[in-house]
Short mmCIF file of C-alpha atoms in Angstrom, two decimals:
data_model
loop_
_atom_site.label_atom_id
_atom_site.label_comp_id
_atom_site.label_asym_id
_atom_site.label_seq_id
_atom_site.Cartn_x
_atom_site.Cartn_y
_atom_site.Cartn_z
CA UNK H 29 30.34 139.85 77.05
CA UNK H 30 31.84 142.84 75.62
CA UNK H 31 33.52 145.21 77.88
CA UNK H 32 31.47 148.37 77.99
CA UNK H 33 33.88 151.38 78.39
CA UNK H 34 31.74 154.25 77.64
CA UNK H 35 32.30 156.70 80.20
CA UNK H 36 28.35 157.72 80.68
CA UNK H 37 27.46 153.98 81.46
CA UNK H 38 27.45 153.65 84.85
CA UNK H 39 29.73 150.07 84.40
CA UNK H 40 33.17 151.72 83.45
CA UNK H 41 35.75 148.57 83.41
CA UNK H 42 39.23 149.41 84.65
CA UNK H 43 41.89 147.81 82.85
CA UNK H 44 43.95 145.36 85.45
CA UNK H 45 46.46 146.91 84.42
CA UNK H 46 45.56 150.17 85.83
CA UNK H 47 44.66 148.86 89.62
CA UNK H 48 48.42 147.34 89.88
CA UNK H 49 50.06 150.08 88.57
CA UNK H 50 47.88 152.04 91.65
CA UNK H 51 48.73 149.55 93.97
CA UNK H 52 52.26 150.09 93.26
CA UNK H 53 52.03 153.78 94.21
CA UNK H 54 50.38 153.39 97.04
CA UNK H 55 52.65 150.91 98.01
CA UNK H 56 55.44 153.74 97.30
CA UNK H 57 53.53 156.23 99.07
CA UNK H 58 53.77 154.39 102.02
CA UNK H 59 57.03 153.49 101.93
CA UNK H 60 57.40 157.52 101.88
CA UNK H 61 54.97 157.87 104.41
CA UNK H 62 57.03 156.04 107.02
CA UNK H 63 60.59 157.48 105.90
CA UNK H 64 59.16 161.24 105.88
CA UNK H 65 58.19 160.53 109.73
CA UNK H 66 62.04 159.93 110.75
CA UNK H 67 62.48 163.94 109.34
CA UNK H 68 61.49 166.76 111.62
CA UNK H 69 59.46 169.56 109.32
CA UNK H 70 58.45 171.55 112.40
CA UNK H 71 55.40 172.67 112.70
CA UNK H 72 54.80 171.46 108.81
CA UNK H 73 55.47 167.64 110.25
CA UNK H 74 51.53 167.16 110.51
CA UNK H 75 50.72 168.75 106.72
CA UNK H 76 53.54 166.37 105.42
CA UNK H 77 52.10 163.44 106.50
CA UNK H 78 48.48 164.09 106.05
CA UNK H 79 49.22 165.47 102.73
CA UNK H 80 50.78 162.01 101.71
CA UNK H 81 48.08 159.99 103.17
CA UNK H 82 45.34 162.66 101.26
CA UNK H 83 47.67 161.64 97.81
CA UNK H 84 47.24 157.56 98.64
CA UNK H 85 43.57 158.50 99.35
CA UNK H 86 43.04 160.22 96.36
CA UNK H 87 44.35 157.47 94.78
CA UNK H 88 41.62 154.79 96.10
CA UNK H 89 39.07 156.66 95.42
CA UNK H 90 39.74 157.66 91.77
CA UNK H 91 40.41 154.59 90.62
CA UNK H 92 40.27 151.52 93.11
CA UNK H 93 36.26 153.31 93.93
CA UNK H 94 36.11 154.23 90.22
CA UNK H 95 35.32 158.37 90.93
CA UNK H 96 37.18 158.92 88.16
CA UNK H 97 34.82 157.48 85.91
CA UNK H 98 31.44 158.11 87.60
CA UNK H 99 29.50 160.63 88.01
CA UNK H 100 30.15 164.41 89.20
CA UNK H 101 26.94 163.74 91.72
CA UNK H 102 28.98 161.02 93.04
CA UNK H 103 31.84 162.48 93.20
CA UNK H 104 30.30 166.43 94.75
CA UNK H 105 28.54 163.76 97.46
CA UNK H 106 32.11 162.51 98.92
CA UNK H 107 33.62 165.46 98.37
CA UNK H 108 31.04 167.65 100.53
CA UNK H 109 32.00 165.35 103.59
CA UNK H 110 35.75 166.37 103.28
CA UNK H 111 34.86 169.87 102.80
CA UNK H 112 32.77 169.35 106.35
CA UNK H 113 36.04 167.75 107.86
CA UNK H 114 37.70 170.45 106.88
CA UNK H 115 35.69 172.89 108.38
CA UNK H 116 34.99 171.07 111.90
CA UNK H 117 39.34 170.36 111.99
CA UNK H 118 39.63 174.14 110.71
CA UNK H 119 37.45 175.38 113.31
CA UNK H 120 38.66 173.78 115.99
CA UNK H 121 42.03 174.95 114.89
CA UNK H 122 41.17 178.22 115.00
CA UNK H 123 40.65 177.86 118.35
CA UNK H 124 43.46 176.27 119.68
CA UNK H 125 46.01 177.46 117.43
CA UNK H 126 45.22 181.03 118.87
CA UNK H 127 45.44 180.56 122.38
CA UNK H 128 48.38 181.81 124.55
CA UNK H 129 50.47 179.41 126.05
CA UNK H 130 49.50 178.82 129.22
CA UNK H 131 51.68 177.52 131.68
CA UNK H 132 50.11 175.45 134.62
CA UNK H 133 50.93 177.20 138.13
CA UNK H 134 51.03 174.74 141.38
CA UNK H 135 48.60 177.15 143.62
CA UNK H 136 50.53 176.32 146.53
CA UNK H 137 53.57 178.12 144.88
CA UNK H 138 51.05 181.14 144.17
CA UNK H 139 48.53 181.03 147.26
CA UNK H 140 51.35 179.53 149.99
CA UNK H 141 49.65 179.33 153.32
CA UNK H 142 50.95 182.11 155.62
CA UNK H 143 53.50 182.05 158.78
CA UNK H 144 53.39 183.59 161.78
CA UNK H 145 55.09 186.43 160.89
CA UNK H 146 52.97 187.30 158.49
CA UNK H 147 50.15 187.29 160.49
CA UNK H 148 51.87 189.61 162.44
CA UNK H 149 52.35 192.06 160.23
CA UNK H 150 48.46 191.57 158.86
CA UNK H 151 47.79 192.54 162.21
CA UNK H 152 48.57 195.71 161.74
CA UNK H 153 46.64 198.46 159.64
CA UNK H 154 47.69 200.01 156.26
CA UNK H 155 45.79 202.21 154.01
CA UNK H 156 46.22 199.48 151.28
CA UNK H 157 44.57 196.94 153.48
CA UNK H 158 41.90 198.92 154.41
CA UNK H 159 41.10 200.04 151.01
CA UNK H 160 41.33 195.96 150.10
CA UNK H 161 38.90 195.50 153.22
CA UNK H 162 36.45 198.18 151.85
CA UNK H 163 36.12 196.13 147.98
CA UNK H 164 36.20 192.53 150.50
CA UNK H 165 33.60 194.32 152.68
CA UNK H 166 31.32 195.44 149.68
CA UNK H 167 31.43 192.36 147.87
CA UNK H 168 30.75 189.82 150.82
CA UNK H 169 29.18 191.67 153.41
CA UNK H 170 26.66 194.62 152.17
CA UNK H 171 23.61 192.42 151.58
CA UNK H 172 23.20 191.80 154.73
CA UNK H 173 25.19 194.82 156.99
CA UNK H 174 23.91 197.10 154.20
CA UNK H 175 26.16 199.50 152.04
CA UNK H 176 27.35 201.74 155.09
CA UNK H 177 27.36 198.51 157.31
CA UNK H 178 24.71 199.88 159.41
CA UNK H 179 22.90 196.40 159.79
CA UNK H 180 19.66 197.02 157.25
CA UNK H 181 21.21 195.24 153.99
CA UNK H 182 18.03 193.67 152.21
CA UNK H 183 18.66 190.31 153.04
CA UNK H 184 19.65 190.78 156.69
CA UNK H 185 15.93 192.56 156.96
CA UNK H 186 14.43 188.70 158.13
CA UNK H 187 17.29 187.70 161.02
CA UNK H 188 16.94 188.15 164.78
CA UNK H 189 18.71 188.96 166.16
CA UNK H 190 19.44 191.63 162.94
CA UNK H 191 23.15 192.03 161.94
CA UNK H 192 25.60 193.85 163.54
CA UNK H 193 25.40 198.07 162.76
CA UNK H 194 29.13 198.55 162.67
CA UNK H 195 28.11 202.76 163.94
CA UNK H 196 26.71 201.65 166.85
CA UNK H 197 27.49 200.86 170.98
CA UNK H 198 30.53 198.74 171.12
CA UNK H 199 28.92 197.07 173.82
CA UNK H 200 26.70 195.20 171.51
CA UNK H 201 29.14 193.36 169.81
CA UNK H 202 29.00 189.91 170.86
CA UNK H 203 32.51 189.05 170.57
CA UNK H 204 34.05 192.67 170.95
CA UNK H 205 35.81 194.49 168.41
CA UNK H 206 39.40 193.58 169.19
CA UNK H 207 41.39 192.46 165.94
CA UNK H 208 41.97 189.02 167.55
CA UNK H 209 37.69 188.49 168.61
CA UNK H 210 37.04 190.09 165.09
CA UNK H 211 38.63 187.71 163.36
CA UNK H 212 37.49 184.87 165.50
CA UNK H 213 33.67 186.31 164.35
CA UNK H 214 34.65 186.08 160.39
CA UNK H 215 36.17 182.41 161.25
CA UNK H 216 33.35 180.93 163.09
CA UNK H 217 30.24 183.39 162.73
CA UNK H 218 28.27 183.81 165.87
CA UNK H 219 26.43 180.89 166.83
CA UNK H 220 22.72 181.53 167.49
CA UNK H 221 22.39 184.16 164.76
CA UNK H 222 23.14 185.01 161.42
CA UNK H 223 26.64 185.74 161.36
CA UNK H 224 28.02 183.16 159.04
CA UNK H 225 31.57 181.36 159.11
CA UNK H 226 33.65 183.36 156.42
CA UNK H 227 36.65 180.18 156.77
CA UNK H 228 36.23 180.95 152.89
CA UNK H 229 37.76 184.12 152.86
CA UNK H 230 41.51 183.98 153.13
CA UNK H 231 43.17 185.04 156.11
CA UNK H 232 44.89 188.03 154.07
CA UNK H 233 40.86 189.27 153.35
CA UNK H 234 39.63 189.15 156.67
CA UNK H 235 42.30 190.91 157.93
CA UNK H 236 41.76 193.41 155.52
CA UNK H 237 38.08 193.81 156.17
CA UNK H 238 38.79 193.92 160.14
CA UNK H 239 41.03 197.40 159.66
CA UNK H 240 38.68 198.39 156.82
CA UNK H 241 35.87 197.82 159.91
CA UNK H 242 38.43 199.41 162.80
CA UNK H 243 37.59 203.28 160.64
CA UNK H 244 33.71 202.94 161.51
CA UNK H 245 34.31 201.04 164.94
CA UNK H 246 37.26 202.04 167.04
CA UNK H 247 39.24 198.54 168.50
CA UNK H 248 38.82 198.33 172.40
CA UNK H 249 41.33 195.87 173.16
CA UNK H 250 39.40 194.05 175.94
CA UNK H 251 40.55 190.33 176.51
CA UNK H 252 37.41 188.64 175.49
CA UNK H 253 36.52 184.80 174.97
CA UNK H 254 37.00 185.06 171.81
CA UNK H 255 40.49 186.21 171.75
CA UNK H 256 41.18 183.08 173.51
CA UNK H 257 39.97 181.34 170.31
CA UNK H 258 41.97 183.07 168.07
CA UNK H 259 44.88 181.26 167.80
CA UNK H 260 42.81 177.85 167.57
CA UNK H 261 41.26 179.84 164.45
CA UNK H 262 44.85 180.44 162.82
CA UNK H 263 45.33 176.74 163.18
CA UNK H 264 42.41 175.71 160.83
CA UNK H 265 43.63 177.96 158.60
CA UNK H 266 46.91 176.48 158.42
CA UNK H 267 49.26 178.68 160.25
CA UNK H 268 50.90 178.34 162.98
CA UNK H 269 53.17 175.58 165.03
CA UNK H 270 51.26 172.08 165.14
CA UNK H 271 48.25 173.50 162.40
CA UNK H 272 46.30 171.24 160.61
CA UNK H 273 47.47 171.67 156.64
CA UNK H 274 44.94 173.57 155.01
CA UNK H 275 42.68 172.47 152.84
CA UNK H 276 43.52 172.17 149.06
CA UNK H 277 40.98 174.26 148.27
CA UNK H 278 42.18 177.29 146.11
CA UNK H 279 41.20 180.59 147.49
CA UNK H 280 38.79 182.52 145.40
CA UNK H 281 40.61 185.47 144.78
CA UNK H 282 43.37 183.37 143.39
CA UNK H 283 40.56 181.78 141.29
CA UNK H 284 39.47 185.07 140.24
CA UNK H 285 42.68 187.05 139.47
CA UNK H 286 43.54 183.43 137.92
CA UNK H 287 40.39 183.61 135.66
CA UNK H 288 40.71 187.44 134.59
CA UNK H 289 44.07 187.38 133.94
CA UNK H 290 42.71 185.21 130.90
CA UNK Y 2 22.90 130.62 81.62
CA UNK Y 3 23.47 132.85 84.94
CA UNK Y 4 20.39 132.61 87.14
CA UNK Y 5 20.00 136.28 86.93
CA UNK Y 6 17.60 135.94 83.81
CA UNK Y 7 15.21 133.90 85.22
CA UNK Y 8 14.80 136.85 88.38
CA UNK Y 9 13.46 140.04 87.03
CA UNK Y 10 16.27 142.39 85.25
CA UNK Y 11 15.88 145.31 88.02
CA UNK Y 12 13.31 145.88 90.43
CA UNK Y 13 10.18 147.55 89.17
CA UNK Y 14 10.56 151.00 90.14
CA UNK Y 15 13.67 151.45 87.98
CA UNK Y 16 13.61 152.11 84.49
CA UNK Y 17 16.24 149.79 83.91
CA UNK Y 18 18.95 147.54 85.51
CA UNK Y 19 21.14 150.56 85.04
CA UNK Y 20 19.38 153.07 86.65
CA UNK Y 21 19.24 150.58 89.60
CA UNK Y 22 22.65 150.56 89.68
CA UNK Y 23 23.50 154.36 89.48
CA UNK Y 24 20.57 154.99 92.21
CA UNK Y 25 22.15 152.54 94.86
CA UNK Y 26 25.49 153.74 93.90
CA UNK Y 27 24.42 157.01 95.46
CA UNK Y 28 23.11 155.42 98.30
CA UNK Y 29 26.39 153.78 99.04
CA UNK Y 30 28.02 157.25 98.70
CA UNK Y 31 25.59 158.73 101.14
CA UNK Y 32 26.14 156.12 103.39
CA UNK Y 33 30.15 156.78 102.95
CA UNK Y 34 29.74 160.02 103.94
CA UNK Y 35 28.14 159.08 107.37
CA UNK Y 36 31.41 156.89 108.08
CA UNK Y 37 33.75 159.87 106.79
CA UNK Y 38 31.85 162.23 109.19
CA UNK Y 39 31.70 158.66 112.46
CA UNK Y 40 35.41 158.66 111.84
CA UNK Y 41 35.99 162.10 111.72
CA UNK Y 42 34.63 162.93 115.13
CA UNK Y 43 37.67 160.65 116.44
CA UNK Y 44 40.07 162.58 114.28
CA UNK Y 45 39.61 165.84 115.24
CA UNK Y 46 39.34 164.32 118.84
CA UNK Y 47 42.60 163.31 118.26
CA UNK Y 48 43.99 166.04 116.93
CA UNK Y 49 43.19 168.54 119.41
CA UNK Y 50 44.79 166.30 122.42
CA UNK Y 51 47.68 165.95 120.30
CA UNK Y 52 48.01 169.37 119.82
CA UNK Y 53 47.47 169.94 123.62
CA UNK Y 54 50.00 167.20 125.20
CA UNK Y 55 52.74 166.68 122.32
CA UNK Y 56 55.17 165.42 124.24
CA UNK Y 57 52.77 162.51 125.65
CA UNK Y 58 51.78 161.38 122.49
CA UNK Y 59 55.28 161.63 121.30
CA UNK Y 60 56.41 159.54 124.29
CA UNK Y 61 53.56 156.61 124.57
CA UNK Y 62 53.27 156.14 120.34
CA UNK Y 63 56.83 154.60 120.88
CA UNK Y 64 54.57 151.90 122.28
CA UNK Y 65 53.53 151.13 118.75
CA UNK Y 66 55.02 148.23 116.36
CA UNK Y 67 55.97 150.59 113.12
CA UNK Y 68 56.28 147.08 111.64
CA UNK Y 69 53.47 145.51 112.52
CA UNK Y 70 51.40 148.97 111.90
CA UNK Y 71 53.16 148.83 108.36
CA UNK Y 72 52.47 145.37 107.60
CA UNK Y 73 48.53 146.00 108.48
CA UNK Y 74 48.95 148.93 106.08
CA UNK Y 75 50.28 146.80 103.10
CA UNK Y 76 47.60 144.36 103.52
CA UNK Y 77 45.25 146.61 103.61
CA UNK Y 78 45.95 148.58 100.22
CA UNK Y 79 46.60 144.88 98.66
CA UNK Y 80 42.80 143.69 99.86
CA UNK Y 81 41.44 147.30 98.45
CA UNK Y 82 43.33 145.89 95.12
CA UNK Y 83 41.47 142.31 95.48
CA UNK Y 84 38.18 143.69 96.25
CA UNK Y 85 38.62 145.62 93.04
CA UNK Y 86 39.61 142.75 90.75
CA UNK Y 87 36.81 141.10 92.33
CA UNK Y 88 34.65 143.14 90.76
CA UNK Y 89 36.60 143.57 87.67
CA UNK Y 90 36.49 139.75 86.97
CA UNK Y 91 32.51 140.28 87.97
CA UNK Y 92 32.27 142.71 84.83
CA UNK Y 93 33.95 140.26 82.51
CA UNK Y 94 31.94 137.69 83.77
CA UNK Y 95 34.63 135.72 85.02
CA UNK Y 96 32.91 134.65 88.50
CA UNK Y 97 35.47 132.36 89.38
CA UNK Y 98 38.25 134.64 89.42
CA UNK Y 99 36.26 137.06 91.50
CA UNK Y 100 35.49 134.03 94.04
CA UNK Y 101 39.32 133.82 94.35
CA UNK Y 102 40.07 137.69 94.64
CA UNK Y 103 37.27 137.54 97.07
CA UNK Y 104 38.57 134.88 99.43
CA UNK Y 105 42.17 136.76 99.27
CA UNK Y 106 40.51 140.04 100.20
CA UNK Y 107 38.98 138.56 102.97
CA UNK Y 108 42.28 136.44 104.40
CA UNK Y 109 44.07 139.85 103.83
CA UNK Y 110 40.99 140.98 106.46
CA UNK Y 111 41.91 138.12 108.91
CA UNK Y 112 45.61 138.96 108.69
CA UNK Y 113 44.90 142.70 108.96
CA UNK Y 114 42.85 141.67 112.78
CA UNK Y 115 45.46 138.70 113.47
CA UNK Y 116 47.97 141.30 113.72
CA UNK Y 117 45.65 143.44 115.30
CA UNK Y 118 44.87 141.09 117.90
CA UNK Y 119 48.57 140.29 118.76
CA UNK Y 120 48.93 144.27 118.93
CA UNK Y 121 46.25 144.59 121.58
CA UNK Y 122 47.39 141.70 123.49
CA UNK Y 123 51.30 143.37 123.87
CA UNK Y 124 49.67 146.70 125.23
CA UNK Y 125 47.55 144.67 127.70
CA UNK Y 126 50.46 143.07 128.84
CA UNK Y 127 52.30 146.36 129.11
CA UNK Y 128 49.08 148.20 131.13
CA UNK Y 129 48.91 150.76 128.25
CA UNK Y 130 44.82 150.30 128.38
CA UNK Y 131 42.13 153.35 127.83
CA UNK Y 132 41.24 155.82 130.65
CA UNK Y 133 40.83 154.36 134.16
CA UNK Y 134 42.40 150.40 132.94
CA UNK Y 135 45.76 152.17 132.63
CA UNK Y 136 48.13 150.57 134.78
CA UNK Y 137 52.21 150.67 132.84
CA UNK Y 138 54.86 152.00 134.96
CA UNK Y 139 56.68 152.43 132.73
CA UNK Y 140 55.80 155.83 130.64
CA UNK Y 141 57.45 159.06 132.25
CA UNK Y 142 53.58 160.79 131.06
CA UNK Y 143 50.95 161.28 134.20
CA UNK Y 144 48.18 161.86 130.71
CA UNK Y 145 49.48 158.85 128.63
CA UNK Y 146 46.25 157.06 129.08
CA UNK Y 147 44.45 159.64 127.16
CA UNK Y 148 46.67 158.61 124.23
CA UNK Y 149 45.81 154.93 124.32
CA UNK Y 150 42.18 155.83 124.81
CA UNK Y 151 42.65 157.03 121.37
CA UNK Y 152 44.08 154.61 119.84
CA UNK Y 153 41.92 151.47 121.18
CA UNK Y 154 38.57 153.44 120.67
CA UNK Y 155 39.68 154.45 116.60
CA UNK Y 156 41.70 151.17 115.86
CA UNK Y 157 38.71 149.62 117.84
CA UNK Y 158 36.06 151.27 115.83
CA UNK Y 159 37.85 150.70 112.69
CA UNK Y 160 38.46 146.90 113.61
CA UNK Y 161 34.58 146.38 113.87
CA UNK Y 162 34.41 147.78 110.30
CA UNK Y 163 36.59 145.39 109.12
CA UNK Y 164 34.73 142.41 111.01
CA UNK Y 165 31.55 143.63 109.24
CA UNK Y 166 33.53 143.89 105.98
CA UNK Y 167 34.35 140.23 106.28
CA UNK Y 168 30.75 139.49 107.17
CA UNK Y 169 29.77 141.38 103.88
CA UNK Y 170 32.64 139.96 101.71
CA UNK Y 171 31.96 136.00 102.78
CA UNK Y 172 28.21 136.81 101.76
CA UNK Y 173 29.15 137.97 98.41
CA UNK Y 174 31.40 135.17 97.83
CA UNK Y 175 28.26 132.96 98.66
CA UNK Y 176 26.26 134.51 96.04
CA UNK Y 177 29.00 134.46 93.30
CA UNK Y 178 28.78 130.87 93.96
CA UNK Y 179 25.30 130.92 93.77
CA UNK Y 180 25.07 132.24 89.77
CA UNK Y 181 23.51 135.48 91.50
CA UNK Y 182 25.68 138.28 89.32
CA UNK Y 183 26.67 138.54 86.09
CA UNK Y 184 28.31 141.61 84.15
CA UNK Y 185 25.05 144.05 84.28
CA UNK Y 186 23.95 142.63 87.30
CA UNK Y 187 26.18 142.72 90.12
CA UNK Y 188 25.60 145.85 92.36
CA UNK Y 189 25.78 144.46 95.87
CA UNK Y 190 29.70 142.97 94.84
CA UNK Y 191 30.17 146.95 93.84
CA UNK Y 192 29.05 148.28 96.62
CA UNK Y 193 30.26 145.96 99.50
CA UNK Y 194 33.43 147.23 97.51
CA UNK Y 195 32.82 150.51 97.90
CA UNK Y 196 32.60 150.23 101.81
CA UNK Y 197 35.68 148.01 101.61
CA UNK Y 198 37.79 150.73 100.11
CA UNK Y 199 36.37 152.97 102.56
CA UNK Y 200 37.94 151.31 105.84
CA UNK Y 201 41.01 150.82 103.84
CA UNK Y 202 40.68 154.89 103.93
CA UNK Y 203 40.22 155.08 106.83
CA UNK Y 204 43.65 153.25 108.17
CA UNK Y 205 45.44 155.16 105.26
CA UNK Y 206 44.96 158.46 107.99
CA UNK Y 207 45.07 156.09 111.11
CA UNK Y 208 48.63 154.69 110.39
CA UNK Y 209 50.36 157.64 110.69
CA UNK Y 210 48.02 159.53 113.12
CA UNK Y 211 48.78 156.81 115.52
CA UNK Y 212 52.32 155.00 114.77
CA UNK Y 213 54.39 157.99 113.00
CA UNK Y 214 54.12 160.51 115.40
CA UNK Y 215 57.49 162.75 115.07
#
């Protein structure tokens, strides 16, 4: 049989000669491939040797799949599935190469669980705390004290008894309005009504939200049962001699400033 | 005579045993692109978690045999040059050379997953498995399973190409025994080639994705 070696016939015969001499470059090209990887190009180190590898596969499919010789539908058909590699590797790129570098942060370094003496100074009002308490207050505690915390927030309308009006008698409050029994009330809620445990607010919050509270409700500071509880409360939290470590759980407002600051 | 003139020249819905050939020739190509595209997936995979954690994948690809990754490499470009006599000899109607290029592309395949296997059996040795199966001491990297997830899942993928390589090659071979191709007639020996050349591709980009990290 003659060989046919029109280039429109879809049975173009390579010459032998041809697929060793390809061979033989790839062969070099990999012998380049691993020597190039003992050289440090940087940031270029990945283009280098994906640029070689592109050459040896350009070479196997020109000639050992015979694209060279075939037809420009075969040849558009491969083709089209680099150009979508291309595009999903590009676009993810684009993403990744433009992101700042973010370091990871231990949250115990950030967040560390407060001492003693910082409780002791959280005991103690500033304007910046209360002004913190006011945003804590209005986030958390609205719906159901309403927006002046005088107990008729929308979805405090269905509890009995109905929550606390903070410009009302004193002598309603079930726990008192010392800073100690407040923050005894924000730990453990009031059992029997609708005053929720707020353990997920940090200490730092609550004490903020208990001055923010002392500028509606003056603090009367009657020894109450709760006070008695307060220093159990500080405990769970973490604080204080013979606490239990708090748990790893990362406070939301370190979440938060975590997740804006991005 | 070949037995291909006693079967029909092309199947009936082809104008000729040429057309037949172009039109499945496409089909193969279609077909390639899917595995471009299976492969590619992995890839960019890859790529992204190497961009992410150099120094890990710096660190664990020491794990690799350079040797044995460039002696897999060799053999595979040399069976991509054997398939591609095969079908050379095929065209010149020389069927018994193409049985021979055919049997030494497919020992090249066996060598290519003896190596292979010896590879996989060092890093199970060593602990360096996928995901949760990680259990080396040895690697300073808390994330160096990630890497190895990698590389048994895309060296494992492309190892089961191989295997069905083989399967396709021996089957030629069978039918070149057989009298089933001559020089116009011999489509199936192109296009098992075709896919052949493909996983040799394929491990062109693997080898230094996975053992020449710098």
């Amino acid at each position: 049989m003659e060989q046919n070696n029109k280039d429109h016939s879809p049975h173009h015969v390579t010459p032998v000669a041809v697929y060793v001499k390809v061979l033989l470059a790839l062969l070099v090209l990999t012998i380049l491939t691993v020597a190039v990887s003992y050289v440090d190009f940087g940031k270029a180190n990945i283009f280098v040797s994906m640029g070689i590898a592109t050459i040896k596969a350009a070479l196997v499919m020109m000639f050992f799949m015979g694209l060279k010789y075939d037809t420009v539908l075969n040849r558009t058909i491969i083709l089209s599935s680099f150009v979508a590699v291309a595009l999903f590797l590009g676009l993810s790129a684009s993403d990744l190469w433009t992101r700042p570098d973010i370091q990871p942060v231990k949250v115990a370094e950030v967040a560390a669980t407060l001492t003693m003496d910082d409780i002791k100074k959280l005991e103690i009002s500033t304007p910046e705390l209360i002004a913190h308490g006011k945003e804590v207050f209005s986030v958390n505690c609205t719906p159901c004290h309403g927006a002046n915390g005088e107990g008729n927030g929308a979805s405090g309308a269905a509890l009995n008894p109905k929550p606390r009006n903070f410009h009302g008698p004193i002598s309603a409050w079930k726990n008192g309005t010392s800073t100690h029994s407040m923050f005894v009330t924000l730990a453990y809620g009031i059992a029997g009504g609708g005053m929720a445990s707020y353990k997920s607010l940090p200490p730092a919050d609550r004490f903020a939200l208990i001055h923010f509270l002392h500028t509606w409700t003056p603090e009367i500071q009657t020894a109450s049962a709760a006070d008695s509880k307060y220093e159990a409360a500080l405990k769970e939290d973490g604080i204080g001699a013979g606490s239990v470590a708090a748990k790893a759980t990362m406070p939301v407002d370190f979440a938060i400033s975590r997740m804006m600051a991005h | 005579m070949s037995s291909t003139h006693a079967k029909l020249d092309h199947a009936h819905h082809f104008n000729s045993a040429d057309h037949e050939f172009a039109a499945g020739k496409i089909g193969m190509w279609l077909f390639l692109v899917t595995e471009i595209m299976l492969f590619s997936g992995l890839f960019v995979g890859y790529g992204i978690f190497h961009y992410i954690y150099p120094e890990m994948f710096r660190e664990a690809h020491h794990e690799l045999n350079k040797v044995l990754g460039s002696i897999n490499t060799i053999v595979l470009l040399s069976s991509s040059l054997t398939m591609a006599l095969a079908i050379n000899a095929i065209q010149r109607d020389k069927p018994e050379l193409a049985k021979k290029m055919l049997a030494f592309t497919f020992l090249c395949a066996c060598t290519f997953l003896c190596i292979k296997f010896f590879e996989y059996s060092h890093k199970f040795h060593e602990g360096l498995l996928p995901g949760k199966f990680y259990s080396n001491t040895e690697l300073k990297a808390p994330n160096a399973a990630l890497f190895f997830s990698f590389y048994f899942v895309m060296t494992g993928i492309h190892g089961i190409h191989v295997l069905i390589g083989m399967a396709c090659i021996a089957w030629i071979y069978i039918r070149v025994n057989r009298g089933d191709f001559d020089s116009h007639h011999y489509n199936a020996v192109e296009f098992v080639g075709l896919y052949w050349h493909i996983v040799d591709l394929v491990w062109i980009f693997l080898f230094p994705l996975l053992y020449l990290v710098v």
